[in-house]
Coordinates of C-alpha atoms (C1' of nucleotides) in Angstrom, one line a residue:
Chain H
M1 CA 24.6 -19.6 2.4
R2 CA 23.1 -20.6 5.7
A3 CA 19.4 -21.5 5.7
N4 CA 18.2 -19.3 8.6
P5 CA 20.4 -16.2 9.0
E6 CA 18.0 -14.8 11.5
K7 CA 18.4 -17.7 14.0
P8 CA 20.7 -17.0 17.0
D9 CA 24.0 -18.8 16.5
T10 CA 24.6 -19.8 20.2
T11 CA 26.1 -23.3 19.4
K12 CA 24.8 -24.3 22.8
H13 CA 22.4 -27.2 23.4
D14 CA 19.4 -24.9 23.8
T15 CA 15.9 -25.6 22.6
T16 CA 16.4 -27.3 19.2
P17 CA 14.0 -25.8 16.7
E18 CA 12.0 -28.2 14.5
V19 CA 12.9 -27.8 10.8
S20 CA 9.8 -27.4 8.7
H21 CA 11.3 -27.6 5.2
V22 CA 14.7 -28.9 4.3
S23 CA 16.7 -26.6 2.1
D24 CA 19.2 -28.0 -0.4
E25 CA 20.0 -24.6 -2.0
T26 CA 23.8 -25.0 -1.6
L27 CA 23.8 -28.4 -3.4
R28 CA 21.4 -27.1 -6.0
G29 CA 24.1 -24.8 -7.4
F30 CA 26.3 -27.8 -8.3
I31 CA 25.9 -29.6 -11.6
G32 CA 27.1 -32.8 -9.9
Y33 CA 24.2 -32.8 -7.5
N34 CA 21.6 -32.0 -10.2
M35 CA 23.1 -34.6 -12.6
K36 CA 23.0 -37.3 -9.9
R37 CA 19.3 -36.6 -9.2
A38 CA 18.4 -36.4 -12.9
F39 CA 20.4 -39.6 -13.7
N40 CA 18.7 -41.5 -10.8
F41 CA 15.3 -40.6 -12.3
I42 CA 16.3 -41.7 -15.8
Q43 CA 17.9 -44.9 -14.4
A44 CA 14.8 -45.8 -12.5
D45 CA 12.5 -45.2 -15.4
L46 CA 14.7 -47.0 -17.8
A47 CA 14.9 -50.0 -15.5
Q48 CA 11.1 -50.2 -15.6
V49 CA 11.1 -50.0 -19.4
L50 CA 13.7 -52.7 -19.8
K51 CA 12.3 -55.1 -17.2
P52 CA 9.6 -56.6 -19.5
H53 CA 12.5 -57.5 -21.9
D54 CA 14.4 -59.1 -19.0
L55 CA 17.2 -56.6 -19.6
R56 CA 19.1 -54.2 -17.3
M57 CA 20.9 -51.1 -18.4
V58 CA 24.2 -52.9 -18.7
T59 CA 22.8 -55.9 -20.6
F60 CA 20.9 -53.6 -23.0
S61 CA 24.1 -51.5 -23.6
T62 CA 26.0 -54.8 -24.1
L63 CA 23.5 -56.1 -26.6
V64 CA 23.5 -52.8 -28.6
L65 CA 27.2 -52.7 -28.9
I66 CA 27.4 -56.3 -30.0
V67 CA 24.7 -55.7 -32.7
D68 CA 26.5 -52.6 -33.9
N69 CA 30.0 -54.2 -33.8
P70 CA 29.8 -57.9 -34.9
G71 CA 33.0 -59.8 -34.4
M72 CA 34.2 -57.6 -31.5
R73 CA 36.4 -59.2 -28.8
Q74 CA 35.4 -59.3 -25.1
S75 CA 38.3 -57.0 -24.2
Q76 CA 37.2 -54.4 -26.7
L77 CA 33.6 -54.6 -25.4
A78 CA 34.7 -54.2 -21.8
D79 CA 36.7 -51.1 -22.8
A80 CA 33.7 -49.7 -24.6
L81 CA 31.4 -50.4 -21.7
A82 CA 34.0 -49.0 -19.2
I83 CA 33.6 -52.1 -17.1
E84 CA 36.3 -54.7 -16.0
R85 CA 36.8 -57.9 -18.0
P86 CA 35.7 -60.2 -15.2
N87 CA 32.4 -58.4 -14.7
L88 CA 31.7 -58.7 -18.4
V89 CA 32.0 -62.5 -18.4
V90 CA 28.9 -63.0 -16.2
I91 CA 26.9 -60.6 -18.4
L92 CA 27.9 -62.5 -21.6
D93 CA 27.2 -65.8 -19.8
E94 CA 23.6 -64.6 -19.3
L95 CA 23.1 -63.3 -22.8
E96 CA 24.6 -66.5 -24.3
R97 CA 22.5 -68.7 -22.1
R98 CA 19.4 -66.9 -23.4
D99 CA 20.6 -67.4 -27.0
L100 CA 20.9 -63.7 -27.7
I101 CA 24.6 -63.7 -28.5
S102 CA 27.2 -66.2 -29.6
R103 CA 30.9 -66.5 -28.6
D104 CA 33.0 -67.9 -31.4
R105 CA 36.7 -68.6 -31.4
V106 CA 38.7 -66.2 -33.6
P107 CA 40.6 -68.4 -36.1
T108 CA 43.6 -66.0 -36.2
D109 CA 43.8 -65.7 -32.4
R110 CA 42.5 -68.7 -30.5
R111 CA 42.6 -66.8 -27.2
A112 CA 39.9 -64.4 -28.3
H113 CA 36.1 -64.7 -28.7
A114 CA 34.3 -63.0 -31.6
L115 CA 30.9 -61.7 -30.3
K116 CA 27.8 -61.7 -32.5
A117 CA 24.2 -61.2 -31.9
T118 CA 21.9 -64.1 -32.9
F119 CA 18.7 -63.5 -34.8
K120 CA 16.8 -63.7 -31.5
G121 CA 19.2 -61.2 -30.1
R122 CA 18.7 -58.7 -33.0
R123 CA 14.9 -59.1 -32.6
L124 CA 15.1 -58.3 -28.9
F125 CA 17.4 -55.4 -29.6
E126 CA 14.9 -53.9 -32.1
K127 CA 12.0 -54.3 -29.7
A128 CA 13.8 -52.9 -26.7
L129 CA 15.3 -50.1 -28.8
R130 CA 11.8 -48.8 -29.6
D131 CA 10.8 -48.8 -26.0
V132 CA 14.0 -47.0 -25.0
K133 CA 13.4 -44.3 -27.6
D134 CA 9.9 -43.8 -26.2
H135 CA 11.5 -43.6 -22.7
E136 CA 14.0 -40.9 -23.9
D137 CA 11.2 -38.9 -25.5
R138 CA 9.3 -39.1 -22.2
V139 CA 12.1 -38.0 -19.9
M140 CA 13.0 -35.1 -22.2
A141 CA 9.3 -34.2 -22.9
K142 CA 9.6 -30.9 -21.1
M143 CA 12.6 -29.8 -23.1
G144 CA 12.7 -28.3 -26.5
L145 CA 14.6 -30.1 -29.3
D146 CA 17.4 -27.5 -29.3
D147 CA 17.9 -27.9 -25.5
R148 CA 18.1 -31.7 -25.9
A149 CA 20.9 -31.4 -28.4
R150 CA 22.6 -28.7 -26.2
V151 CA 22.5 -30.9 -23.1
I152 CA 23.9 -33.9 -24.9
A153 CA 26.7 -31.8 -26.4
A154 CA 27.4 -30.4 -22.9
M155 CA 27.7 -34.0 -21.5
R156 CA 30.2 -34.9 -24.1
L157 CA 32.2 -31.8 -23.4
I158 CA 32.4 -32.8 -19.7
E159 CA 33.7 -36.3 -20.2
A160 CA 36.2 -35.3 -22.9
E161 CA 38.8 -33.7 -20.7
Chain C
M1 CA 22.0 -47.9 -37.5
R2 CA 24.5 -50.7 -38.0
A3 CA 28.2 -50.0 -37.9
N4 CA 29.3 -51.4 -41.2
P5 CA 26.4 -51.3 -43.8
E6 CA 28.8 -52.4 -46.5
K7 CA 29.6 -55.8 -44.8
P8 CA 27.9 -58.9 -46.2
D9 CA 25.0 -59.9 -43.8
T10 CA 25.5 -63.7 -44.1
T11 CA 24.7 -64.5 -40.4
K12 CA 26.8 -67.6 -41.0
H13 CA 29.8 -68.5 -38.9
D14 CA 32.2 -67.6 -41.7
T15 CA 35.5 -65.8 -41.2
T16 CA 35.0 -63.5 -38.2
P17 CA 36.4 -60.1 -39.2
E18 CA 38.5 -58.3 -36.6
V19 CA 36.9 -55.1 -35.3
S20 CA 39.3 -52.2 -35.5
H21 CA 37.2 -49.5 -33.9
V22 CA 34.2 -50.0 -31.6
S23 CA 31.2 -47.8 -32.6
D24 CA 28.8 -46.6 -29.9
E25 CA 26.8 -44.4 -32.2
T26 CA 23.5 -45.9 -31.3
L27 CA 24.0 -45.3 -27.6
R28 CA 25.5 -41.9 -28.2
G29 CA 22.0 -40.7 -29.3
F30 CA 20.6 -41.3 -25.9
I31 CA 20.8 -38.7 -23.1
G32 CA 20.9 -41.5 -20.5
Y33 CA 24.1 -43.0 -22.0
N34 CA 25.8 -39.6 -22.3
M35 CA 24.7 -38.6 -18.8
K36 CA 26.0 -41.8 -17.3
R37 CA 29.4 -41.2 -18.8
A38 CA 29.5 -37.5 -17.9
F39 CA 28.4 -38.3 -14.3
N40 CA 31.0 -41.0 -14.0
F41 CA 33.7 -38.5 -14.9
I42 CA 32.4 -35.9 -12.4
Q43 CA 32.1 -38.5 -9.7
A44 CA 35.6 -39.7 -10.2
D45 CA 37.0 -36.2 -10.2
L46 CA 34.9 -35.2 -7.2
A47 CA 36.1 -38.3 -5.2
Q48 CA 39.7 -37.2 -5.7
V49 CA 38.8 -33.6 -4.6
L50 CA 37.1 -34.9 -1.4
K51 CA 39.6 -37.6 -0.5
P52 CA 42.1 -35.1 1.2
H53 CA 39.2 -34.1 3.5
D54 CA 38.3 -37.7 4.2
L55 CA 34.9 -37.2 2.7
R56 CA 32.9 -39.1 0.1
M57 CA 30.2 -37.6 -2.1
V58 CA 27.5 -38.8 0.3
T59 CA 29.3 -37.6 3.5
F60 CA 29.9 -34.2 1.9
S61 CA 26.3 -33.8 0.9
T62 CA 25.2 -34.9 4.3
L63 CA 27.5 -32.4 6.0
V64 CA 26.2 -29.6 3.7
L65 CA 22.6 -30.3 4.4
I66 CA 23.2 -30.4 8.2
V67 CA 25.1 -27.1 8.1
D68 CA 22.2 -25.5 6.0
N69 CA 19.4 -27.1 8.1
P70 CA 20.4 -27.1 11.8
G71 CA 18.0 -29.1 14.0
M72 CA 16.8 -31.3 11.2
R73 CA 15.8 -34.9 12.0
Q74 CA 17.4 -38.0 10.5
S75 CA 14.3 -39.0 8.7
Q76 CA 14.1 -35.6 7.1
L77 CA 17.7 -35.8 6.1
A78 CA 17.3 -39.3 4.6
D79 CA 14.4 -38.0 2.5
A80 CA 16.5 -35.0 1.3
L81 CA 19.4 -37.3 0.4
A82 CA 17.1 -39.8 -1.2
I83 CA 18.7 -42.7 0.8
E84 CA 17.1 -45.2 3.2
R85 CA 17.2 -44.4 6.9
P86 CA 19.3 -47.4 7.8
N87 CA 22.1 -46.3 5.4
L88 CA 22.1 -42.9 6.9
V89 CA 22.8 -44.2 10.4
V90 CA 26.3 -45.4 9.5
I91 CA 27.1 -42.2 7.7
L92 CA 26.1 -40.1 10.8
D93 CA 28.0 -42.5 13.0
E94 CA 31.1 -41.7 11.1
L95 CA 30.6 -37.9 11.1
E96 CA 29.7 -37.9 14.8
R97 CA 32.8 -40.0 15.7
R98 CA 34.9 -37.4 13.9
D99 CA 33.2 -34.7 15.9
L100 CA 31.8 -33.0 12.8
I101 CA 28.2 -33.2 13.8
S102 CA 26.1 -33.8 16.9
R103 CA 23.0 -35.8 17.5
D104 CA 20.8 -34.2 20.3
R105 CA 17.5 -35.5 21.6
V106 CA 14.6 -33.4 20.6
P107 CA 12.9 -32.4 23.9
T108 CA 9.4 -32.3 22.4
D109 CA 9.8 -35.8 20.8
R110 CA 12.3 -37.9 22.5
R111 CA 12.4 -40.4 19.6
A112 CA 14.0 -37.9 17.3
H113 CA 17.6 -36.6 17.0
A114 CA 18.2 -33.0 16.1
L115 CA 21.3 -32.8 13.8
K116 CA 23.8 -30.0 14.1
A117 CA 27.2 -29.3 12.7
T118 CA 29.9 -28.7 15.2
F119 CA 32.4 -25.9 14.9
K120 CA 34.9 -28.4 13.5
G121 CA 32.2 -29.6 11.1
R122 CA 31.5 -26.1 9.8
R123 CA 35.2 -25.5 9.3
L124 CA 35.6 -28.7 7.2
F125 CA 32.4 -27.8 5.3
E126 CA 33.9 -24.4 4.3
K127 CA 37.2 -25.8 3.3
A128 CA 35.7 -28.7 1.3
L129 CA 33.1 -26.3 -0.3
R130 CA 35.9 -24.2 -1.8
D131 CA 37.5 -27.3 -3.3
V132 CA 34.2 -28.5 -4.7
K133 CA 33.5 -25.1 -6.3
D134 CA 36.9 -25.3 -8.0
H135 CA 36.1 -28.8 -9.1
E136 CA 32.8 -27.6 -10.6
D137 CA 34.6 -24.8 -12.5
R138 CA 37.0 -27.3 -13.8
V139 CA 34.6 -29.9 -15.1
M140 CA 32.5 -27.1 -16.8
A141 CA 35.5 -25.2 -18.1
K142 CA 34.7 -25.9 -21.7
M143 CA 31.1 -24.7 -21.4
G144 CA 29.9 -21.1 -21.5
L145 CA 28.1 -19.6 -18.5
D146 CA 24.8 -19.6 -20.3
D147 CA 25.2 -23.3 -21.2
R148 CA 26.0 -24.2 -17.6
A149 CA 22.7 -22.6 -16.4
R150 CA 20.9 -24.2 -19.2
V151 CA 22.2 -27.7 -18.4
I152 CA 21.3 -27.4 -14.7
A153 CA 17.8 -26.2 -15.6
A154 CA 17.4 -29.1 -18.0
M155 CA 18.5 -31.6 -15.2
R156 CA 15.8 -30.1 -12.9
L157 CA 13.2 -30.5 -15.6
I158 CA 14.0 -34.1 -16.1
E159 CA 13.7 -35.1 -12.4
A160 CA 10.6 -33.0 -11.9
E161 CA 8.1 -35.3 -13.6
Chain Z
dT1 C1' 57.0 -62.5 -21.5
dA2 C1' 52.3 -60.6 -22.6
dT3 C1' 47.4 -61.0 -23.6
dT4 C1' 42.4 -63.3 -23.6
dG5 C1' 39.1 -65.0 -21.0
dT6 C1' 38.0 -66.9 -16.6
dT7 C1' 37.4 -67.8 -11.5
dA8 C1' 37.3 -66.4 -6.9
dT9 C1' 36.9 -62.8 -3.9
dA10 C1' 36.2 -58.4 -1.6
dC11 C1' 34.5 -53.9 -1.1
dT12 C1' 31.0 -50.3 -1.7
dC13 C1' 26.1 -49.0 -2.4
dT14 C1' 21.7 -49.8 -1.8
dA15 C1' 17.3 -52.0 -0.1
dT16 C1' 14.3 -54.6 3.4
dA17 C1' 12.8 -56.8 7.7
dA18 C1' 12.6 -56.5 12.4
dC19 C1' 13.8 -54.7 16.8
dT20 C1' 13.6 -50.6 20.8
dA21 C1' 11.9 -46.6 22.6
dT22 C1' 9.0 -43.4 22.3
dA23 C1' 4.5 -41.1 20.7
Chain W
dT1 C1' -1.2 -48.5 16.6
dA2 C1' 2.3 -45.6 14.4
dT3 C1' 6.9 -43.3 14.1
dA4 C1' 12.3 -42.4 14.8
dG5 C1' 16.3 -44.5 15.0
dT6 C1' 18.8 -48.7 14.9
dT7 C1' 20.6 -53.5 13.8
dA8 C1' 21.4 -57.2 10.8
dT9 C1' 21.4 -58.8 6.4
dA10 C1' 21.1 -59.5 1.4
dG11 C1' 21.5 -58.0 -3.2
dA12 C1' 23.5 -55.3 -6.7
dG13 C1' 27.6 -53.0 -8.9
dT14 C1' 32.4 -52.7 -9.1
dA15 C1' 37.4 -53.7 -8.5
dT16 C1' 41.7 -56.8 -8.0
dA17 C1' 44.7 -61.0 -8.0
dA18 C1' 45.7 -65.2 -10.0
dC19 C1' 45.1 -68.9 -13.2
dA20 C1' 45.0 -71.7 -18.0
dA21 C1' 45.3 -71.3 -22.8
dT22 C1' 47.4 -69.0 -26.4
dA23 C1' 50.3 -65.5 -28.7

DNA sequence: TATTGTTATACTCTATAACTATA
DNA sequence: TATAGTTATAGAGTATAACAATA
């Protein structure tokens, strides 16, 4: 497991050898480490893709869920996004200010807001979605179609404990 | 792509229907979304595993790299961890205060620090490593051995653009 | 009494500029 | 002049408590 089994293990403050190449072989065996690195890469690339649309990962996901689930409440959306309700409020404030979504009172429960995408919001959704699909094809370009499906299936197995 | 193709698409503020189940089918098609969810699960489980050792993900990774690369400089370690040098300083401060690592001046370049794990650091490394291996077996319990290797290989393909 | 959305706040992570001591 | 480590700081992202309106 150690990097240099041939080095003397004196544990004394003798001459400290310079390290020419840093080995991460122990960490490389872990799926968590490899997933973090791969996800960091995807996240950075996706951020660049969404920037021209003035969207971040979380605002894009929010817009997608609202388009796909018109009339949804904020508490339902927060659950789906796995974020806390207070943090969703500022996200929706921004999307509403940009006229991408609307917050309408639910007649049957005046505490709740029914979320809907505006026409402008659906237009932005469609444009951004095309770019995100291109981004996905790009980051998975080196993998075969069967491997892509296998990887996604594996991810879902992991989270479904 | 829409959740309810049978709903009337009036786009008017008519009676807002309650949403019974939130659909994320659009996002489910993306590897980035699935990877984020899977990684969140792994991260939460790993945090619980490391907590009894008073370690976080980043302090564990730091300790592993120092054990595997004795004599390494802080700048090399920051590169390997993909974090900025200033953020590494406080991490090393903590590990040094707990007597898990040492920072020794490099005789040939008195600007640099040679990093080494102490005996106590190596002991903690070995104990934590066993728990992390158990954690990995647990989160990948539902996958076959061939799928585990395939997923890790796919991760490395993604980040190696 | 419980829930929805909200405000305020705090804590972690991460990123950048500027300093010191060495090269 | 450039580099290694450091300090201070600011910005994201995330989490919790408490409030008003409503159920």
